[in-house]
Every structure is written in structure tokens, then in C-alpha cells.
Tab-separated table of C-alpha atoms in Angstrom:
chain	number	residue	atom	x	y	z
A	1	GLN	CA	-13.419	-4.977	18.900
A	2	VAL	CA	-10.301	-4.547	16.800
A	3	GLN	CA	-10.528	-2.019	13.981
A	4	LEU	CA	-8.063	-1.257	11.226
A	5	GLN	CA	-7.988	1.892	9.119
A	6	GLU	CA	-5.784	2.564	6.103
A	7	SER	CA	-4.557	6.032	5.264
A	8	GLY	CA	-2.319	7.558	2.645
A	9	PRO	CA	-2.291	9.213	-0.767
A	10	GLY	CA	-4.848	8.006	-3.238
A	11	LEU	CA	-2.760	9.028	-6.214
A	12	VAL	CA	0.881	8.174	-6.830
A	13	LYS	CA	2.941	8.934	-9.903
A	14	ALA	CA	4.556	6.129	-11.800
A	15	SER	CA	8.106	5.290	-10.689
A	16	GLN	CA	7.519	6.872	-7.293
A	17	THR	CA	6.880	5.266	-3.895
A	18	LEU	CA	3.508	4.253	-2.533
A	19	SER	CA	3.236	4.719	1.224
A	20	LEU	CA	0.282	3.627	3.326
A	21	THR	CA	-0.317	3.434	7.047
A	22	CYS	CA	-2.712	1.227	8.955
A	23	THR	CA	-3.914	2.444	12.323
A	24	VAL	CA	-5.094	-0.264	14.687
A	25	SER	CA	-7.611	0.470	17.420
A	26	GLY	CA	-9.275	-1.705	20.015
A	27	GLY	CA	-6.082	-3.539	20.860
A	28	SER	CA	-2.338	-3.132	21.036
A	29	ILE	CA	-0.418	-4.024	17.905
A	30	SER	CA	2.439	-5.299	20.033
A	31	SER	CA	0.458	-7.619	22.262
A	32	GLY	CA	-0.642	-11.103	21.437
A	33	SER	CA	0.653	-13.133	18.519
A	34	TYR	CA	-0.533	-11.687	15.273
A	35	TYR	CA	0.551	-11.041	11.738
A	36	TRP	CA	-0.256	-7.614	10.367
A	37	ASN	CA	-0.772	-7.948	6.647
A	38	TRP	CA	-1.185	-5.912	3.512
A	39	ILE	CA	-3.407	-7.384	0.810
A	40	ARG	CA	-4.399	-5.686	-2.432
A	41	GLN	CA	-7.083	-6.077	-5.055
A	42	PRO	CA	-7.033	-4.518	-8.526
A	43	ALA	CA	-10.430	-3.428	-9.776
A	44	GLY	CA	-12.499	-6.416	-10.834
A	45	LYS	CA	-9.794	-8.879	-9.867
A	46	GLY	CA	-8.868	-11.162	-7.006
A	47	LEU	CA	-6.920	-10.727	-3.808
A	48	GLU	CA	-3.125	-10.652	-3.676
A	49	TRP	CA	-1.136	-10.996	-0.461
A	50	ILE	CA	1.666	-8.424	-0.347
A	51	GLY	CA	3.366	-9.223	2.928
A	52	HIS	CA	3.140	-9.103	6.679
A	53	ILE	CA	4.960	-8.162	9.832
A	54	TYR	CA	4.827	-10.140	13.033
A	55	THR	CA	4.354	-8.676	16.476
A	56	ASP	CA	8.104	-9.000	17.045
A	57	GLY	CA	8.981	-7.166	13.834
A	58	ARG	CA	9.824	-10.111	11.618
A	59	THR	CA	8.621	-9.650	8.039
A	60	ASN	CA	7.706	-11.852	5.118
A	61	TYR	CA	6.927	-10.653	1.624
A	62	ASN	CA	5.379	-12.028	-1.524
A	63	PRO	CA	8.319	-13.073	-3.724
A	64	SER	CA	6.732	-11.295	-6.676
A	65	LEU	CA	7.013	-7.954	-4.832
A	66	ARG	CA	9.879	-8.582	-2.416
A	67	SER	CA	12.382	-6.335	-4.152
A	68	ARG	CA	10.047	-3.347	-3.867
A	69	VAL	CA	8.207	-3.842	-0.560
A	70	THR	CA	8.919	-2.798	3.010
A	71	ILE	CA	6.502	-3.269	5.897
A	72	SER	CA	7.284	-1.689	9.240
A	73	LEU	CA	5.760	-1.459	12.691
A	74	ASP	CA	5.308	1.631	14.873
A	75	THR	CA	4.208	0.361	18.249
A	76	SER	CA	4.169	3.849	19.801
A	77	GLU	CA	1.444	4.890	17.340
A	78	ASN	CA	-0.171	1.442	17.140
A	79	GLN	CA	0.374	1.468	13.396
A	80	PHE	CA	2.042	-0.507	10.688
A	81	SER	CA	3.032	0.748	7.269
A	82	LEU	CA	3.607	-0.295	3.680
A	83	ARG	CA	6.144	1.122	1.257
A	84	LEU	CA	6.125	-0.003	-2.353
A	85	THR	CA	8.786	1.525	-4.575
A	86	SER	CA	8.976	2.068	-8.325
A	87	VAL	CA	5.233	1.758	-8.819
A	88	THR	CA	3.592	1.207	-12.188
A	89	ALA	CA	0.002	1.129	-13.392
A	90	ALA	CA	-0.073	-2.549	-12.377
A	91	ASP	CA	0.100	-1.434	-8.746
A	92	THR	CA	-3.228	0.395	-9.015
A	93	ALA	CA	-5.514	-1.386	-6.575
A	94	VAL	CA	-7.490	-1.228	-3.366
A	95	TYR	CA	-5.053	-1.866	-0.539
A	96	TYR	CA	-6.276	-3.546	2.642
A	97	CYS	CA	-4.572	-3.880	5.983
A	98	VAL	CA	-5.554	-7.126	7.643
A	99	ARG	CA	-4.842	-9.113	10.799
A	100	ASP	CA	-4.263	-12.841	11.075
A	101	SER	CA	-2.631	-15.326	13.387
A	102	PRO	CA	0.270	-17.774	13.104
A	103	GLN	CA	-2.166	-20.508	14.078
A	104	LEU	CA	-2.706	-22.343	10.828
A	105	VAL	CA	-6.450	-22.776	11.073
A	106	LEU	CA	-7.272	-19.166	11.819
A	107	PRO	CA	-8.320	-16.811	9.011
A	108	PHE	CA	-7.725	-13.182	8.115
A	109	ASP	CA	-10.166	-12.026	10.763
A	110	TYR	CA	-10.044	-8.217	10.832
A	111	TRP	CA	-9.848	-6.099	7.674
A	112	GLY	CA	-9.595	-2.391	7.111
A	113	GLN	CA	-12.143	-0.842	4.782
A	114	GLY	CA	-9.522	-0.562	2.062
A	115	THR	CA	-8.037	2.416	0.293
A	116	LEU	CA	-7.822	2.901	-3.453
A	117	VAL	CA	-4.410	3.836	-4.762
A	118	THR	CA	-4.172	4.900	-8.377
A	119	VAL	CA	-0.827	5.089	-10.143
A	120	SER	CA	-0.794	7.827	-12.730
A	121	SER	CA	1.555	8.325	-15.590
B	1	SER	CA	3.388	-20.757	-5.339
B	2	SER	CA	0.416	-23.077	-5.599
B	3	GLU	CA	-3.029	-22.122	-6.868
B	4	LEU	CA	-6.626	-22.331	-5.703
B	5	THR	CA	-9.175	-22.617	-8.481
B	6	GLN	CA	-12.823	-21.585	-8.209
B	7	ASP	CA	-15.643	-21.487	-10.714
B	8	PRO	CA	-16.016	-17.881	-11.917
B	9	ALA	CA	-19.764	-17.681	-11.344
B	10	VAL	CA	-22.720	-19.629	-10.024
B	11	SER	CA	-26.373	-18.771	-9.649
B	12	VAL	CA	-28.962	-19.995	-7.185
B	13	ALA	CA	-32.677	-19.477	-6.819
B	14	LEU	CA	-33.821	-17.675	-3.716
B	15	GLY	CA	-34.114	-20.147	-0.837
B	16	GLN	CA	-32.246	-22.910	-2.610
B	17	THR	CA	-28.850	-24.422	-1.861
B	18	VAL	CA	-25.618	-23.560	-3.621
B	19	ARG	CA	-22.155	-25.038	-3.216
B	20	ILE	CA	-18.994	-23.167	-4.122
B	21	THR	CA	-15.848	-25.193	-4.609
B	22	CYS	CA	-12.163	-24.425	-4.343
B	23	GLN	CA	-9.497	-26.801	-5.669
B	24	GLY	CA	-5.813	-26.896	-4.974
B	25	ASP	CA	-3.000	-29.037	-3.619
B	26	SER	CA	-2.692	-26.905	-0.481
B	27	LEU	CA	-6.147	-28.048	0.572
B	28	ARG	CA	-4.895	-31.585	1.073
B	29	ILE	CA	-2.966	-30.244	4.050
B	30	TYR	CA	-4.571	-26.994	5.114
B	31	TYR	CA	-8.173	-26.039	5.720
B	32	ALA	CA	-9.671	-23.258	3.655
B	33	SER	CA	-11.051	-20.000	4.904
B	34	TRP	CA	-13.955	-18.481	3.018
B	35	TYR	CA	-14.581	-14.781	2.524
B	36	GLN	CA	-17.650	-12.956	1.282
B	37	GLN	CA	-17.084	-9.661	-0.507
B	38	LYS	CA	-19.877	-7.330	-1.510
B	39	PRO	CA	-19.278	-4.459	-3.970
B	40	GLY	CA	-17.212	-1.672	-2.492
B	41	GLN	CA	-16.639	-3.532	0.767
B	42	ALA	CA	-13.787	-5.428	2.368
B	43	PRO	CA	-13.983	-9.217	2.503
B	44	VAL	CA	-15.594	-10.782	5.542
B	45	VAL	CA	-14.749	-14.277	6.742
B	46	VAL	CA	-17.821	-16.514	6.731
B	47	PHE	CA	-16.297	-19.924	7.453
B	48	TYR	CA	-12.900	-21.353	8.333
B	49	GLY	CA	-11.106	-24.378	9.629
B	50	LYS	CA	-12.830	-27.726	9.895
B	51	ASN	CA	-16.121	-26.314	11.130
B	52	LYS	CA	-15.811	-22.741	12.352
B	53	ARG	CA	-18.318	-19.997	11.670
B	54	PRO	CA	-17.519	-16.532	13.054
B	55	SER	CA	-19.959	-14.882	15.394
B	56	GLY	CA	-22.715	-13.162	13.483
B	57	ILE	CA	-22.502	-15.343	10.382
B	58	PRO	CA	-25.772	-17.166	9.679
B	59	ASP	CA	-25.741	-20.910	10.128
B	60	ARG	CA	-26.829	-21.361	6.521
B	61	PHE	CA	-23.129	-21.057	5.711
B	62	SER	CA	-21.148	-24.268	6.143
B	63	GLY	CA	-17.878	-25.675	4.895
B	64	SER	CA	-16.303	-29.011	4.133
B	65	ARG	CA	-13.211	-30.563	2.604
B	66	SER	CA	-12.539	-33.679	0.582
B	67	GLY	CA	-9.143	-34.428	-0.900
B	68	ASN	CA	-7.904	-31.326	-2.668
B	69	THR	CA	-11.310	-29.635	-2.749
B	70	ALA	CA	-12.891	-27.336	-0.195
B	71	SER	CA	-16.533	-26.377	-0.415
B	72	LEU	CA	-18.695	-23.612	0.966
B	73	THR	CA	-22.403	-24.373	1.041
B	74	ILE	CA	-25.168	-21.860	1.454
B	75	ASN	CA	-28.366	-23.605	2.520
B	76	GLY	CA	-31.398	-21.484	1.728
B	77	ALA	CA	-29.642	-18.658	-0.087
B	78	GLN	CA	-30.914	-15.166	0.621
B	79	ALA	CA	-30.769	-12.069	-1.524
B	80	GLU	CA	-28.109	-10.610	0.750
B	81	ASP	CA	-25.827	-13.575	0.013
B	82	GLU	CA	-25.231	-12.278	-3.509
B	83	ALA	CA	-21.547	-11.461	-3.492
B	84	ASP	CA	-18.092	-12.604	-4.531
B	85	TYR	CA	-16.670	-15.453	-2.509
B	86	TYR	CA	-12.965	-16.193	-2.121
B	87	CYS	CA	-11.250	-19.178	-0.609
B	88	ASN	CA	-7.837	-18.927	0.977
B	89	SER	CA	-5.398	-21.253	2.639
B	90	ARG	CA	-1.803	-21.513	3.670
B	91	ASP	CA	0.400	-22.303	0.705
B	92	ILE	CA	1.828	-25.784	0.440
B	93	ASN	CA	5.147	-24.326	-0.684
B	94	GLY	CA	5.172	-21.684	2.018
B	95	ASN	CA	6.511	-18.907	-0.161
B	96	PRO	CA	4.378	-16.906	-0.197
B	97	PRO	CA	2.724	-18.340	2.881
B	98	TYR	CA	-0.828	-17.736	1.655
B	99	VAL	CA	-2.792	-18.361	-1.491
B	100	PHE	CA	-6.181	-16.992	-2.512
B	101	GLY	CA	-8.725	-18.549	-4.794
B	102	THR	CA	-9.753	-16.921	-8.039
B	103	GLY	CA	-13.161	-15.989	-6.685
B	104	THR	CA	-16.764	-17.007	-7.420
B	105	LYS	CA	-19.555	-14.564	-8.161
B	106	VAL	CA	-22.767	-15.853	-6.585
B	107	THR	CA	-25.986	-14.517	-8.063
B	108	VAL	CA	-29.248	-15.087	-6.212
B	109	LEU	CA	-32.137	-15.244	-8.657
């Protein structure tokens, strides 16, 4: 059973960089054909896809965040990470790491429990 | 990017049937996935594709598609089905590659 777990600071100052790591257990992050995603959800609001990294390291980002986002893969630690620069209060949200597949009919099947990141002024 | 529109809230009497809809151009091409989210928890997929229900999801959850509208039906709603439900599909424009619905709050009376 694949499990994902987010970790990182829960409080980030405005204009600084948000950094989160997702540790994957129950399977190798570099095997199979999967996208490793970051999705966020502001309190009381809907889900927003941030970006993903493929097993081979290729990335794709939401155009609305592309200039500020970097997602990377650390296969030795079985982790992938999110960096979001120049954060503002609008970046305050629960951040989820999530797995999905390039196969079009398959869903986001495994989710981390989520981690709340608050941007303070 | 395209959009997926859901009704903000619906209510259903215990044991009755409720249908949640999701509208958007992407759904003419791609199937929707449906996620249930309870307060303080991560979303869980309850239905996806043409007719796929993940292991462990009760068979009272079913999905369908017609034109640009996808539907999730709960037959015989239970108290534990009270939650937010989100649809999601690939984006018809591909950039970003995914789109989420606006979410529907289901209340079981």
C-alpha cells in the first residue's frame, strides 16, 4: 500500500520561500509510470493543482504559479519536493502530495494527509 | 484553462438517492473522477472513469456521463456520506493538464 506524507514548516513569512517534502513509502518513486503531484486547498475553498513531476524527472506546472514553482525528485530518499517562492497570504493553504498516472482514465489515487502552511506578514 | 461547475450544496434524506452533477467542456472528451472529502481529511476517490469504483468504496456510489455533464449518484445515502464532493478531469486545453470542480457540499438529513 502506497503512502505519502508531507513535511515542512507550517509557518512561512511573506516574500520568503515555502518548501515542502513528500516522503513516499510502500513503493519506489522511480519505478512504474506515475506523476507525483502537489495540490493545495485554501481553507473553505476548492482544490488547486500546483504541478507535478514524472518518474523520469519531467515537470509541468500550473501556469498561474509557474514563475514561482519548482518540483524536484530525490530518488535516493524516495521523496519529491515543492518550492514556492515569494509567497503571500494567498498561498496560505493545506498542501497535499498526490500520485496519479499518465493514463487518462485513472484518478489521483493516493493522497498525503495534507499539511497546513500559513503565510504570515 | 477550462472550468468544471458543480452545485454548491445539496441535501438528501437518510436512505434516499442524491445525484451530484459536474458540468464542463472537458467532460465531452474525458471522464470525471469523483472525490469525497470529509472535514480535516484528504480527498478520497470514490468513482472514476466510465464505471470504476475503487476497492472499499460502497456500491451505492455510481457515476455516469452525458454530453458535457458528469454525475455521481449515491443510492441510499448514509450519514457517513455527508461530505464535500469534487469532480476532476483532464483539461481540454491541456495547460494546466487538470481541472477540478467547484465542489458540492452534501448534507444527509
